[in-house]
Each structure stands twice: as structure tokens, then as C-alpha cells.
């Protein structure tokens, strides 16, 4: 049977958004004057905070400094190596307002990981804090026509090409800021997509603004379109990931809410923030919800102010949701546990549970956000399926990326000519068009909501001269969701211990990519006729021992 394109295409039950021509920073700050004297972003560890009016001014001055003082040109790339601090918002929006394209990296990445990303997209300047200055300086040596490092919290050091953020903001330079086009790419987060190494995901102003409008859809949200009514948000998802940047930071800034976050998660700091700031909404990943539900330090008194919890980025179980409700002694009506589903490639949200949703839908990732369409296609025939049948989820909407940077092959494999994004996630929908995630066909491993590309770990292990073949898969873990496990084939008469392989990976890649799922030796790696690793067989093997 030929694929049926007309039938079984689902539209959002929530209608359409008006896709406009606003640029991201313009949209995020469109109403800031209404709450100019209210706190915007606060550091939950130090208490450092900026009011909206101040943040808006910092954004404008930062944009001028980047252009007028550092001589960056619109379209050039800037790389951020920053944890969740208030200045993150000033620097990233300053850069976007200046017409630069921002890529961000996890500050806990090794120099090799950051170097790969920043050379891939030709970064010309890096923004960081003192703690990661050695990392930034090390990486910058590999960058061509490098224009300088912005030191958040530090001073100018011209001989080392360092620009203190404060002096960049204070400098009296009048630069003409460029006129921006909403179709221009402004963000380049990295994602491995359905296969291979992490790739630059080209997101435009229009992609990101569309997604903000989609998740601000009044009918889906409790906010009913009201802005600035005093909500306080406590968030842990990093701003250097699309979830933390667009679905948390930008989403809440647009509405005038108070965003509290911390550069480093510790149970004590998090609980201190719950008590001190009395947040109404928490943004979490499933492993953080597990912390709230099970950690002995977290008491129900800490959670009294919380009305809504947004969970996303990895699968959540019903039993976890129930455990959490038991812990805070609230009912499903008193505290809303909302789920979001999406991908970096879709800015990120595509499915979300509406604020009022039926009791029997717990465990669903919700319904299509406005202006978004879905098809669930058969894994064997590619035909679009009806309700209650599992297949690959394909999505279409204004939030879907332009493509992968310098990688037409991967773009064509992920997006078809009709604009459908193939997610690599296996789902079904029920008769009310609520979706359920059941499996993943893509290689991606999710460790505490973080993306881990098996190819990246395999490439590292292959560098060991003793190794003949290798495959990495995710094995289930109660707290992390999944953990990477390596299956290794050694060359004849060669020896390596599990620990040697573990240590080698640990030296090259950041913590959450370490082989905590274990290392096992095999005679051969199961591959199909085309040479593709049969990962499902290994997953079964991996979860047995
Ligand atoms: P990336 N349930 C199950 N799996 C999920 C979920 C979920 N709710 N959300 C994301 N995933 C998996 O690019 C899925 O395999 O974006 C998907 O293809 O790092 C992959 O993670 C994408 O990983 C929000 C909050 C969306 C977060 C996000 C996702 C950002 C993660 C909406 O409200």
C-alpha cells in the first residue's frame, strides 16, 4: 500500500496561532514596560537579580557592545559556556538582538566536546564566567578569526582578548543595530536527531516565536492570556538547552513572571529556593520529579505554594506522578502535573497536556499545540495510522527547524519534502487525540533528560587500538531513565578491562555520557545486512545483566 497522505492527518484541537514577523528578542520583551520594576531573572544561590527594565537595557547595550566594541558582524556565531545565571538572559538576547547566531554548550563539557561544536559552526566569540575561562581560552585557540571572550562578572584583559561584560555594557559606543529578518537563523542548539553525531539545529526567529505563541495559547494554559500576574517560576532545566531557553526562560519572560534558577543544582539550594521564593510553577525533568517525590529532605511543607509542575524532555511514569502526589498530599486538582513533549528540532514543544485535562489521561503527553499537525506512520509500511495504533510520530508546524547546519543529508533524512519532521519516537493517540509515547526507534539515549548520542561514545571507544568493533545502547535505570552501556569486540590477542574502557570514555566526555550502564565484551556486534547495528537486540541483552 502506498502511503496515504490525506487520511489520518491530525490537526491541533486548539486551532491556529497568528504566525507573525516578530523577532525573538522583540517578542520576548514586547510588554516589559508593564512590569519594568518587577524581578525578571534571579539567581537562587546568590540572590543576584535584575528587574525587567534593567534586563531590557542590558540586552540593548550588550547588542551595541558586541557590534560596536567587539566588531562582531550580524550572522556571525557566538558560543556561550554559561550555567543558569541571570546574565545568561542579557547576553543571549543581546547577541540575538545584534543579529548574531547563538550556540550554547554545557559548561561541564570537556574541551574536546566544546571544540567539536564550536568549530563545526565557526564560533567567533565566546561568553563565559570565571570558572570556565580556562575551557573557553583553550577552545578559542582552535577557532578561526577569533574576536574575543566575554567574561561575565569579570574585567577587561585586552592582552588576552578578554572583554568584561560590565565594561561592554558601560562603554559609550553608538552602534547601529541591524534590521533583523524573522526568517533568519538565530539559534544553533546541537542535537543528534535520529542518528549519528550531534548536529547544529537551525532555528529561526519565526520558529522560536511561533513556539512561544503555541505554548502561550490561552485555552491550553491556566493563565488565560493574563500576563504579569505575579507567578514565580523555579526552574532547573538548563538555559543552554532548548527546553530551558525557549520553553522556560523566554516563555516566562514574555509573560512577565519571575524566573528563579540556580547555576548548580543541589538539594539544599533547591529546597532553600522553594521556601524563600514560594514558586507557583516548577519546570522539571522526570529525574528531578523523582527527587521531589522520594528525597527525604523534601517535605510536603516545601511544596505548599506550588500549583503547577511542567515535566518534559524524557518519559515520565504514572507511578512517579502518583508518588509525587502522595509526597505533597495534594490531589490531581490541587496540583497540576502537566507534561510536554518535543524535540530540539521543533523549538521544542509539539505536544502538551492542556491545563484542564481529564483524569483518565494521566500519563499522556497531551495534545497537539496550535498550528501543529501530526501523522503516526506504520513502522513497516509507512501508512498513516488511525487511533490506538503505534507508529512513528511525524509532525508539521511553524516551529519545525529550517534544517541541520551544513548537513543536507541528515536534513533530508529527518524532514520529508512535505515538511514533516520524522521524530524517531513511537507513539499512538486515543480517540480524543491525546498522545502517548511508547518507544523510540532512533538511537538517542536520554540520561536525566540529557541527550546522549551513541555514535559519539562509539567514536571515542574506537580510538582505542585494541578495539575491533563497538556498539553503545541505553539500558533502563530507575533514576536516570537510561544509562549508556557499551558492547565491545576486541581484536584477536588484545586485552582491555571494562575499567580501562570506562576510564577512557570518562576522560574524553562529560559526566552524563560515562558508561554507567556498564561495559560488556562480545564476539561480534549484531548487524543487519546493510551493516547497521541491531540496537534492539543489544538493548534486550543489556537490560538482562
Ligand atoms: P531533545 N516523554 C517521552 N519522551 C520525551 C518527552 C516526553 N514528554 N519529551 C522529549 N522526549 C524525548 O531534543 C523524545 O525521544 O528535546 C524526543 O524525541 O533533547 C527527545 O526526547 C527530544 O530530545 C517541553 C519540555 C519538550 C521539554 C521538551 C523536550 C526538549 C527535549 C516540551 O515542555
Coordinates of C-alpha atoms and ligand atoms in Angstrom, one line a residue:
X1 CA 0.0 0.0 0.0
X2 CA 1.2 3.5 -0.9
X3 CA 1.4 6.0 2.0
X4 CA -1.9 7.7 2.4
X5 CA -1.2 11.4 2.9
X6 CA -4.7 12.7 3.1
X7 CA -6.2 10.4 5.7
X8 CA -5.2 10.3 9.4
X9 CA -3.6 13.7 9.4
X10 CA -4.4 15.2 12.8
X11 CA -4.8 18.9 13.3
X12 CA -4.5 20.6 16.7
X13 CA -7.8 20.8 18.6
X14 CA -6.7 24.2 19.8
X15 CA -6.8 26.0 16.5
X16 CA -4.2 28.3 15.0
X17 CA -1.8 30.9 16.1
X18 CA -1.0 34.0 14.1
X19 CA 2.5 33.5 12.8
X20 CA 3.9 37.0 12.6
X21 CA 7.1 38.7 11.7
X22 CA 8.4 39.5 15.2
X23 CA 12.0 38.7 16.0
X24 CA 12.7 36.7 19.1
X25 CA 14.0 39.5 21.5
X26 CA 11.4 41.9 20.3
X27 CA 8.6 39.4 21.1
X28 CA 10.0 38.3 24.5
X29 CA 10.2 41.9 25.6
X30 CA 7.1 43.2 23.9
X31 CA 5.3 44.0 27.1
X32 CA 8.2 44.5 29.5
X33 CA 7.2 48.1 30.3
X34 CA 4.2 46.8 32.1
X35 CA 6.4 45.2 34.7
X36 CA 9.7 47.1 34.3
X37 CA 10.2 47.3 38.1
X38 CA 9.5 43.6 38.8
X39 CA 12.2 41.0 39.1
X40 CA 13.0 39.1 35.8
X41 CA 15.6 36.5 36.5
X42 CA 17.1 35.7 39.9
X43 CA 20.0 33.5 40.9
X44 CA 18.6 31.2 43.6
X45 CA 22.0 30.6 45.0
X46 CA 23.4 34.1 45.3
X47 CA 20.2 36.2 45.2
X48 CA 21.5 38.3 42.3
X49 CA 18.6 39.6 40.3
X50 CA 17.7 42.1 37.6
X51 CA 14.4 43.9 37.2
X52 CA 12.8 43.7 33.7
X53 CA 13.6 47.3 32.9
X54 CA 17.3 46.7 33.8
X55 CA 17.4 43.5 31.8
X56 CA 16.0 45.1 28.8
X57 CA 18.6 47.8 28.9
X58 CA 21.4 45.3 29.4
X59 CA 20.2 43.5 26.3
X60 CA 20.3 46.6 24.2
X61 CA 23.7 47.7 25.5
X62 CA 25.1 44.3 25.1
X63 CA 23.9 44.2 21.4
X64 CA 25.7 47.5 20.8
X65 CA 28.8 46.4 22.6
X66 CA 29.1 43.2 20.6
X67 CA 28.8 45.1 17.3
X68 CA 30.4 48.4 18.1
X69 CA 33.1 47.3 20.5
X70 CA 33.9 43.7 19.7
X71 CA 33.3 44.3 16.0
X72 CA 31.2 41.2 15.5
X73 CA 29.0 41.2 12.4
X74 CA 25.4 40.1 12.0
X75 CA 25.3 36.4 11.0
X76 CA 28.5 35.5 12.9
X77 CA 28.3 32.8 15.5
X78 CA 28.8 33.3 19.3
X79 CA 29.2 30.4 21.7
X80 CA 28.0 30.5 25.3
X81 CA 29.5 28.4 28.0
X82 CA 27.3 29.5 30.9
X83 CA 25.3 27.9 33.6
X84 CA 21.8 29.3 34.6
X85 CA 22.7 32.8 35.8
X86 CA 20.6 36.0 35.3
X87 CA 23.3 37.4 32.9
X88 CA 22.6 34.5 30.6
X89 CA 19.4 36.2 29.5
X90 CA 21.1 39.5 28.9
X91 CA 24.0 38.1 26.9
X92 CA 21.9 35.7 24.7
X93 CA 19.3 38.2 23.9
X94 CA 21.9 40.9 23.4
X95 CA 23.6 38.6 20.9
X96 CA 20.3 37.7 19.1
X97 CA 19.3 41.4 19.0
X98 CA 22.7 42.1 17.4
X99 CA 21.9 39.6 14.6
X100 CA 24.4 37.0 15.8
X101 CA 23.6 33.3 15.8
X102 CA 24.0 31.8 19.2
X103 CA 25.1 28.3 20.0
X104 CA 25.4 27.1 23.6
X105 CA 27.3 24.4 25.3
X106 CA 27.1 22.6 28.6
X107 CA 29.8 24.2 30.8
X108 CA 30.5 20.7 32.1
X109 CA 31.6 19.5 28.7
X110 CA 35.2 18.6 28.1
X111 CA 37.3 20.9 25.9
X112 CA 37.0 18.3 23.1
X113 CA 33.2 18.3 23.2
X114 CA 33.0 22.1 23.1
X115 CA 35.7 22.3 20.4
X116 CA 33.8 20.0 18.2
X117 CA 30.6 22.0 18.4
X118 CA 32.2 25.5 18.2
X119 CA 34.5 24.7 15.3
X120 CA 31.6 23.0 13.5
X121 CA 29.6 26.2 13.4
X122 CA 32.6 28.6 13.2
X123 CA 32.3 30.4 16.5
X124 CA 33.9 33.9 16.6
X125 CA 33.4 34.9 20.2
X126 CA 32.7 33.0 23.5
X127 CA 30.8 34.2 26.5
X128 CA 31.6 32.6 29.9
X129 CA 32.2 33.1 33.6
X130 CA 35.5 32.9 35.5
X131 CA 35.1 29.2 36.4
X132 CA 35.0 28.2 32.7
X133 CA 37.5 30.7 31.4
X134 CA 40.3 28.1 31.0
X135 CA 37.9 26.0 29.0
X136 CA 36.9 28.9 26.8
X137 CA 40.5 30.1 26.3
X138 CA 41.6 26.5 25.4
X139 CA 38.8 26.1 22.9
X140 CA 39.3 29.6 21.4
X141 CA 42.8 28.5 20.2
X142 CA 41.1 26.3 17.6
X143 CA 38.8 29.0 16.3
X144 CA 39.5 31.0 13.2
X145 CA 39.4 34.8 13.2
X146 CA 38.5 34.8 16.9
X147 CA 37.3 38.1 18.1
X148 CA 37.4 37.7 21.9
X149 CA 36.0 36.2 25.0
X150 CA 33.2 37.9 27.0
X151 CA 33.8 37.5 30.8
X152 CA 30.6 37.7 32.7
X153 CA 31.5 39.0 36.2
X154 CA 35.0 40.0 35.2
X155 CA 37.0 42.9 33.8
X156 CA 38.7 43.7 30.5
X157 CA 42.0 41.9 29.9
X158 CA 42.9 43.2 26.4
X159 CA 46.2 41.3 26.1
X160 CA 44.3 38.0 26.4
X161 CA 41.4 39.2 24.2
X162 CA 39.0 39.3 27.2
X163 CA 36.1 41.8 27.4
X164 CA 34.5 42.2 30.8
X165 CA 30.7 42.1 30.4
X166 CA 30.3 45.1 32.6
X167 CA 32.6 47.3 30.6
X168 CA 31.0 46.1 27.4
X169 CA 27.6 47.3 28.8
X170 CA 29.0 50.5 30.1
X171 CA 31.1 51.5 27.0
X172 CA 29.8 54.6 25.3
X173 CA 29.5 53.3 21.8
X174 CA 26.7 54.0 19.5
X175 CA 26.4 51.2 17.1
X176 CA 23.7 50.9 14.5
X177 CA 21.9 47.7 15.3
X178 CA 20.9 45.7 12.2
X179 CA 17.4 45.3 10.9
X180 CA 16.6 41.6 11.5
X181 CA 14.5 39.3 9.4
X182 CA 12.3 36.8 11.2
X183 CA 13.3 34.1 8.7
X184 CA 16.9 34.4 9.8
X185 CA 18.5 31.7 11.9
X186 CA 19.3 33.0 15.4
X187 CA 19.9 29.8 17.4
X188 CA 22.0 26.8 16.8
X189 CA 21.4 24.2 19.6
X190 CA 23.1 20.8 18.9
X191 CA 21.1 17.6 18.7
X192 CA 21.9 14.1 17.3
X193 CA 18.4 13.8 15.8
X194 CA 17.6 10.3 14.7
X195 CA 21.1 9.1 14.1
X196 CA 24.8 10.0 14.3
X197 CA 26.8 12.8 15.9
X198 CA 25.2 16.0 17.3
X199 CA 24.4 18.5 14.6
X200 CA 23.6 22.2 14.6
X201 CA 19.8 22.7 14.5
X202 CA 19.0 25.8 12.6
X203 CA 16.2 27.7 14.4
X204 CA 14.8 31.0 13.1
X205 CA 13.2 33.8 15.0
X206 CA 9.9 32.7 13.5
X207 CA 10.4 29.1 14.7
X208 CA 11.1 30.2 18.3
X209 CA 8.4 32.9 18.4
X210 CA 5.8 30.6 16.9
X211 CA 6.5 28.0 19.6
X212 CA 6.2 30.7 22.3
X213 CA 2.8 31.6 20.9
X214 CA 1.8 28.0 20.7
X215 CA 2.5 27.2 24.3
X216 CA 1.0 30.5 25.4
X217 CA -2.2 29.6 23.8
X218 CA -4.7 30.8 26.4
X219 CA -7.0 27.9 26.1
X220 CA -4.3 25.4 26.9
X221 CA -2.8 27.4 29.8
X222 CA -4.3 28.3 33.1
X223 CA -3.0 31.9 32.5
X224 CA -6.0 32.7 30.3
X225 CA -3.8 35.2 28.5
X226 CA -3.2 37.2 31.6
X227 CA 0.3 38.5 31.8
X228 CA 2.4 39.6 34.7
X229 CA 0.1 38.4 37.4
X230 CA 2.9 37.5 39.8
X231 CA 3.7 33.9 39.1
X232 CA 7.1 32.8 40.4
X233 CA 8.9 30.1 38.5
X234 CA 11.6 27.8 39.9
X235 CA 13.5 26.0 37.2
X236 CA 16.3 23.6 36.8
X237 CA 16.4 22.7 33.1
X238 CA 19.5 24.5 31.8
X239 CA 19.1 27.6 29.7
X240 CA 21.7 26.1 27.4
X241 CA 19.2 23.5 26.2
X242 CA 16.2 24.4 24.1
X243 CA 13.7 23.4 26.8
X244 CA 15.3 25.7 29.4
X245 CA 15.9 28.5 26.9
X246 CA 12.6 28.7 25.0
X247 CA 10.0 26.8 26.9
X248 CA 11.1 28.1 30.3
X249 CA 13.2 31.3 30.1
X250 CA 11.6 33.0 27.1
X251 CA 8.1 31.7 27.8
X252 CA 8.1 33.2 31.3
X253 CA 9.9 36.4 30.4
X254 CA 7.3 37.1 27.7
X255 CA 4.6 36.8 30.4
X256 CA 6.4 39.0 33.0
X257 CA 6.9 36.2 35.5
X258 CA 9.7 35.9 38.0
X259 CA 12.2 33.2 36.9
X260 CA 14.3 31.8 39.7
X261 CA 17.1 29.3 38.8
X262 CA 20.5 28.2 40.0
X263 CA 23.8 27.7 38.4
X264 CA 24.3 24.3 40.0
X265 CA 21.5 22.0 41.4
X266 CA 22.0 20.9 44.9
X267 CA 19.1 19.5 47.1
X268 CA 19.8 22.2 49.8
X269 CA 19.8 25.1 47.4
X270 CA 16.7 23.9 45.6
X271 CA 14.8 23.4 48.9
X272 CA 16.0 26.8 50.1
X273 CA 14.5 28.3 46.9
X274 CA 11.2 26.6 47.4
X275 CA 11.0 28.1 50.9
X276 CA 12.3 31.5 50.0
X277 CA 10.6 32.3 46.7
X278 CA 7.4 30.2 47.2
X279 CA 7.2 29.3 43.5
X280 CA 3.8 28.7 41.9
X281 CA 5.3 26.7 39.0
X282 CA 8.1 24.3 38.8
X283 CA 9.8 23.3 35.5
X284 CA 11.4 19.9 35.8
X285 CA 12.6 16.8 34.0
X286 CA 11.5 13.4 35.3
X287 CA 14.6 12.7 37.3
X288 CA 14.0 16.0 39.3
X289 CA 10.4 15.0 39.9
X290 CA 11.8 11.7 41.2
X291 CA 14.0 13.7 43.6
X292 CA 11.0 15.7 44.8
X293 CA 8.9 12.6 45.2
X294 CA 11.4 10.5 47.0
X295 CA 14.2 12.5 48.6
X296 CA 13.9 12.5 52.4
X297 CA 15.0 16.2 52.7
X298 CA 11.9 17.3 50.6
X299 CA 8.9 17.8 52.9
X300 CA 5.3 18.5 51.9
X301 CA 5.6 21.9 53.6
X302 CA 8.2 22.9 51.0
X303 CA 5.6 22.4 48.2
X304 CA 2.6 24.3 49.5
X305 CA 3.0 27.2 47.1
X306 CA 3.3 25.0 44.0
X307 CA 0.2 25.0 41.7
X308 CA 1.7 23.6 38.5
X309 CA 4.6 21.4 37.6
X310 CA 5.7 21.1 33.9
X311 CA 7.5 17.8 33.2
X312 CA 9.2 17.2 29.9
X313 CA 12.2 16.1 27.9
X314 CA 12.1 12.4 28.8
X315 CA 9.5 9.7 29.6
X316 CA 7.6 10.0 32.9
X317 CA 5.8 7.1 34.5
X318 CA 2.4 7.2 36.1
X319 CA 3.8 5.7 39.3
X320 CA 6.2 8.5 39.6
X321 CA 3.4 11.1 39.2
X322 CA 1.4 9.2 41.9
X323 CA 4.4 9.0 44.2
X324 CA 4.8 12.7 43.9
X325 CA 1.1 13.4 44.7
X326 CA 1.4 11.2 47.8
X327 CA 4.5 13.1 48.9
X328 CA 2.8 16.6 48.7
X329 CA -0.5 15.2 49.9
X330 CA -2.4 17.1 47.2
X331 CA -4.9 15.8 44.7
X332 CA -4.6 16.0 40.9
X333 CA -6.9 19.0 41.0
X334 CA -4.9 20.9 43.6
X335 CA -1.6 20.5 41.8
X336 CA -1.4 20.2 38.1
X337 CA 1.1 17.8 36.7
X338 CA 1.5 18.8 33.1
X339 CA 3.6 17.1 30.5
X340 CA 5.2 18.5 27.4
X341 CA 6.8 16.6 24.6
X342 CA 9.0 17.9 21.8
X343 CA 12.4 18.0 20.3
X344 CA 15.2 20.5 19.8
X345 CA 14.3 20.3 16.1
X346 CA 10.8 21.7 16.9
X347 CA 11.8 24.7 19.1
X348 CA 10.9 22.4 21.2
X349 CA 7.2 21.9 22.1
X350 CA 4.7 20.0 19.9
X351 CA 2.5 18.2 22.4
X352 CA 1.3 19.4 25.7
X353 CA -1.3 18.5 28.2
X354 CA -3.9 21.3 28.4
X355 CA -4.3 22.8 31.9
X356 CA -7.7 21.3 32.4
X357 CA -7.4 17.7 31.2
X358 CA -9.4 14.6 32.1
X359 CA -8.4 12.4 35.0
X360 CA -8.1 9.4 32.8
X361 CA -5.4 11.0 30.6
X362 CA -2.7 10.9 33.3
X363 CA 0.4 9.5 31.5
X364 CA -0.4 11.2 28.2
X365 CA 2.0 13.8 26.8
X366 CA -1.1 15.7 25.7
X367 CA -2.5 17.1 22.6
X368 CA -1.0 18.9 19.6
X369 CA -0.2 22.6 20.3
X370 CA -1.9 25.1 18.0
X371 CA -1.0 25.2 14.3
X372 CA 0.6 21.8 14.5
X373 CA -0.3 18.6 12.6
X374 CA 0.6 15.0 13.2
X375 CA 0.7 11.7 11.5
X376 CA 1.5 8.4 13.1
X377 CA 3.0 6.2 10.4
X378 CA 3.4 2.4 10.4
X379 CA 7.0 1.3 11.1
X380 CA 6.7 -1.3 8.4
X381 CA 4.6 0.2 5.6
X382 CA 4.8 4.0 6.2
X383 CA 1.0 4.3 6.0
X384 CA -0.7 6.8 8.3
X385 CA -2.4 5.0 11.1
X386 CA -5.7 5.7 13.0
X387 CA -6.2 5.9 16.7
X388 CA -4.8 3.3 19.2
X389 CA -2.2 2.1 16.7
X390 CA 1.5 2.6 17.4
X391 CA 3.9 4.0 14.8
X392 CA 6.5 6.7 14.2
X393 CA 5.3 10.2 15.1
X394 CA 5.7 12.8 12.3
X395 CA 5.0 16.5 12.9
X396 CA 4.5 19.6 10.9
X397 CA 4.2 23.2 12.0
X398 CA 5.9 26.7 12.1
X399 CA 8.1 25.6 15.0
X400 CA 9.9 23.0 12.9
X401 CA 13.6 23.8 12.2
X402 CA 14.9 25.0 8.9
X403 CA 17.3 22.1 8.8
X404 CA 20.7 20.9 10.2
X405 CA 23.7 23.2 9.6
X406 CA 25.9 22.1 6.7
X407 CA 24.2 18.7 6.6
X408 CA 21.8 18.3 3.8
X409 CA 21.8 14.5 4.1
X410 CA 20.7 14.5 7.7
X411 CA 18.1 17.2 6.9
X412 CA 16.6 15.2 4.1
X413 CA 16.6 12.0 6.3
X414 CA 14.7 13.8 9.0
X415 CA 12.3 16.1 7.1
X416 CA 10.5 15.0 4.0
X417 CA 9.6 17.2 1.1
X418 CA 6.2 17.9 2.5
X419 CA 7.7 19.4 5.7
X420 CA 7.0 16.5 8.0
X421 CA 9.6 16.1 10.8
X422 CA 10.2 12.4 11.5
X423 CA 10.7 12.2 15.2
X424 CA 12.0 8.7 15.7
X425 CA 9.6 8.3 18.6
X426 CA 6.9 5.6 18.6
X427 CA 3.5 6.9 19.7
X428 CA -0.2 6.3 19.5
X429 CA -3.1 8.6 20.0
X430 CA -6.5 7.9 21.5
X431 CA -10.0 8.8 20.3
X432 CA -9.7 12.2 22.0
X433 CA -6.4 12.8 20.2
X434 CA -4.3 12.6 23.3
X435 CA -0.8 11.1 22.5
X436 CA 1.2 8.5 24.4
X437 CA 4.9 7.9 23.8
X438 CA 5.7 4.2 23.8
X439 CA 9.1 3.7 22.4
X440 CA 12.0 5.2 20.4
X441 CA 13.3 4.0 17.1
X442 CA 16.1 6.4 16.9
X443 CA 19.5 5.7 18.6
X444 CA 19.3 8.6 21.1
X445 CA 19.8 7.8 24.7
X446 CA 18.3 10.1 27.3
X447 CA 20.1 10.4 30.6
X448 CA 18.3 12.6 33.1
X449 CA 16.7 14.4 30.2
X450 CA 20.2 15.0 28.5
X451 CA 20.8 13.8 25.0
X452 CA 23.5 11.2 24.6
X453 CA 24.5 10.2 21.1
X454 CA 25.7 6.5 21.0
X455 CA 27.7 7.4 17.9
X456 CA 29.7 9.9 19.9
X457 CA 30.7 7.4 22.5
X458 CA 31.3 4.7 19.9
X459 CA 33.7 7.0 18.1
X460 CA 35.7 7.6 21.3
X461 CA 35.9 3.9 22.1
X462 CA 37.0 3.1 18.5
X463 CA 40.1 5.3 19.1
X464 CA 41.4 2.5 21.4
X465 CA 43.8 0.5 19.2
X466 CA 42.7 -2.8 20.9
X467 CA 39.0 -2.4 19.8
X468 CA 37.7 -4.1 16.7
X469 CA 34.0 -3.1 16.9
X470 CA 31.7 -1.4 19.4
X471 CA 28.1 -0.5 19.9
X472 CA 26.5 1.7 22.6
X473 CA 22.9 1.5 23.7
X474 CA 20.8 2.8 26.6
X475 CA 19.7 0.5 29.4
X476 CA 16.9 1.3 31.7
X477 CA 17.6 3.0 35.1
X478 CA 15.1 3.9 37.8
X479 CA 16.6 7.4 38.5
X480 CA 18.3 8.5 35.3
X481 CA 15.8 7.0 32.9
X482 CA 18.5 5.4 30.8
X483 CA 22.3 4.9 31.1
X484 CA 24.8 4.2 28.3
X485 CA 26.2 0.7 28.1
X486 CA 29.0 -0.4 25.7
X487 CA 29.3 -3.7 23.9
X488 CA 32.9 -4.1 22.8
X489 CA 34.6 -6.6 20.4
X490 CA 38.4 -6.8 21.0
X491 CA 40.9 -7.5 18.2
X492 CA 42.4 -11.1 18.5
X493 CA 45.0 -11.4 21.2
X494 CA 44.3 -8.0 22.6
X495 CA 43.3 -7.2 26.2
X496 CA 41.4 -4.4 27.8
X497 CA 39.5 -4.3 31.0
X498 CA 36.0 -2.9 31.5
X499 CA 37.5 -0.3 33.7
X500 CA 40.1 0.8 31.1
X501 CA 37.2 1.4 28.6
X502 CA 35.1 3.2 31.2
X503 CA 38.0 5.4 32.2
X504 CA 38.9 6.2 28.6
X505 CA 35.4 7.5 27.9
X506 CA 35.3 9.3 31.2
X507 CA 38.4 11.2 30.3
X508 CA 37.0 12.4 26.9
X509 CA 33.3 13.0 27.6
X510 CA 31.2 14.8 30.2
X511 CA 29.8 13.0 33.2
X512 CA 26.4 12.0 31.9
X513 CA 27.9 10.3 28.9
X514 CA 30.0 8.0 31.0
X515 CA 29.4 4.2 30.7
X516 CA 27.4 3.9 33.9
X517 CA 25.3 1.2 32.3
X518 CA 28.4 -0.9 32.1
X519 CA 30.8 -2.4 29.6
X520 CA 30.4 -6.0 28.2
X521 CA 32.6 -7.9 25.8
X522 CA 31.1 -9.8 22.8
X523 CA 32.5 -11.9 20.0
X524 CA 30.6 -9.9 17.3
X525 CA 28.2 -6.9 17.2
X526 CA 24.9 -7.9 15.7
X527 CA 24.4 -6.0 12.5
X528 CA 21.9 -6.3 9.7
X529 CA 22.7 -6.9 6.0
X530 CA 23.4 -3.2 5.5
X531 CA 25.9 -3.2 8.4
X532 CA 23.6 -1.3 10.7
X533 CA 23.9 -2.1 14.4
X534 CA 20.8 -4.0 15.6
X535 CA 20.4 -1.9 18.7
X536 CA 17.2 -3.5 19.9
X537 CA 18.9 -6.9 20.3
X538 CA 21.6 -5.3 22.3
X539 CA 19.1 -3.4 24.5
X540 CA 17.4 -6.7 25.4
X541 CA 20.8 -8.2 26.2
X542 CA 21.8 -5.0 28.1
X543 CA 18.8 -5.0 30.4
X544 CA 19.2 -8.7 31.2
X545 CA 22.5 -8.3 33.0
Ligands
LIG1 P1 15.6 16.9 22.9 N1 8.1 11.9 27.1 C1 8.9 11.0 26.5 N2 9.9 11.3 25.8 C2 10.2 12.6 25.6 C3 9.4 13.6 26.1 C4 8.3 13.2 26.9 N3 7.5 14.1 27.5 N4 9.9 14.8 25.8 C5 11.0 14.5 25.0 N5 11.2 13.2 24.9 C6 12.3 12.5 24.2 O1 15.9 17.3 21.5 C7 11.8 12.1 22.8 O2 12.6 10.9 22.5 O3 14.4 17.8 23.4 C8 12.3 13.2 21.9 O4 12.4 12.9 20.6 O5 16.7 16.9 23.9 C9 13.6 13.6 22.6 O6 13.4 13.4 24.0 C10 14.0 15.0 22.2 O7 15.1 15.4 23.0 C11 8.6 20.5 27.0 C12 9.7 20.3 27.6 C13 9.5 19.5 25.1 C14 10.8 19.7 27.0 C15 10.7 19.3 25.7 C16 11.7 18.5 25.0 C17 13.0 19.0 24.9 C18 14.0 17.8 24.6 C19 8.4 20.1 25.7 O8 7.5 21.1 27.6

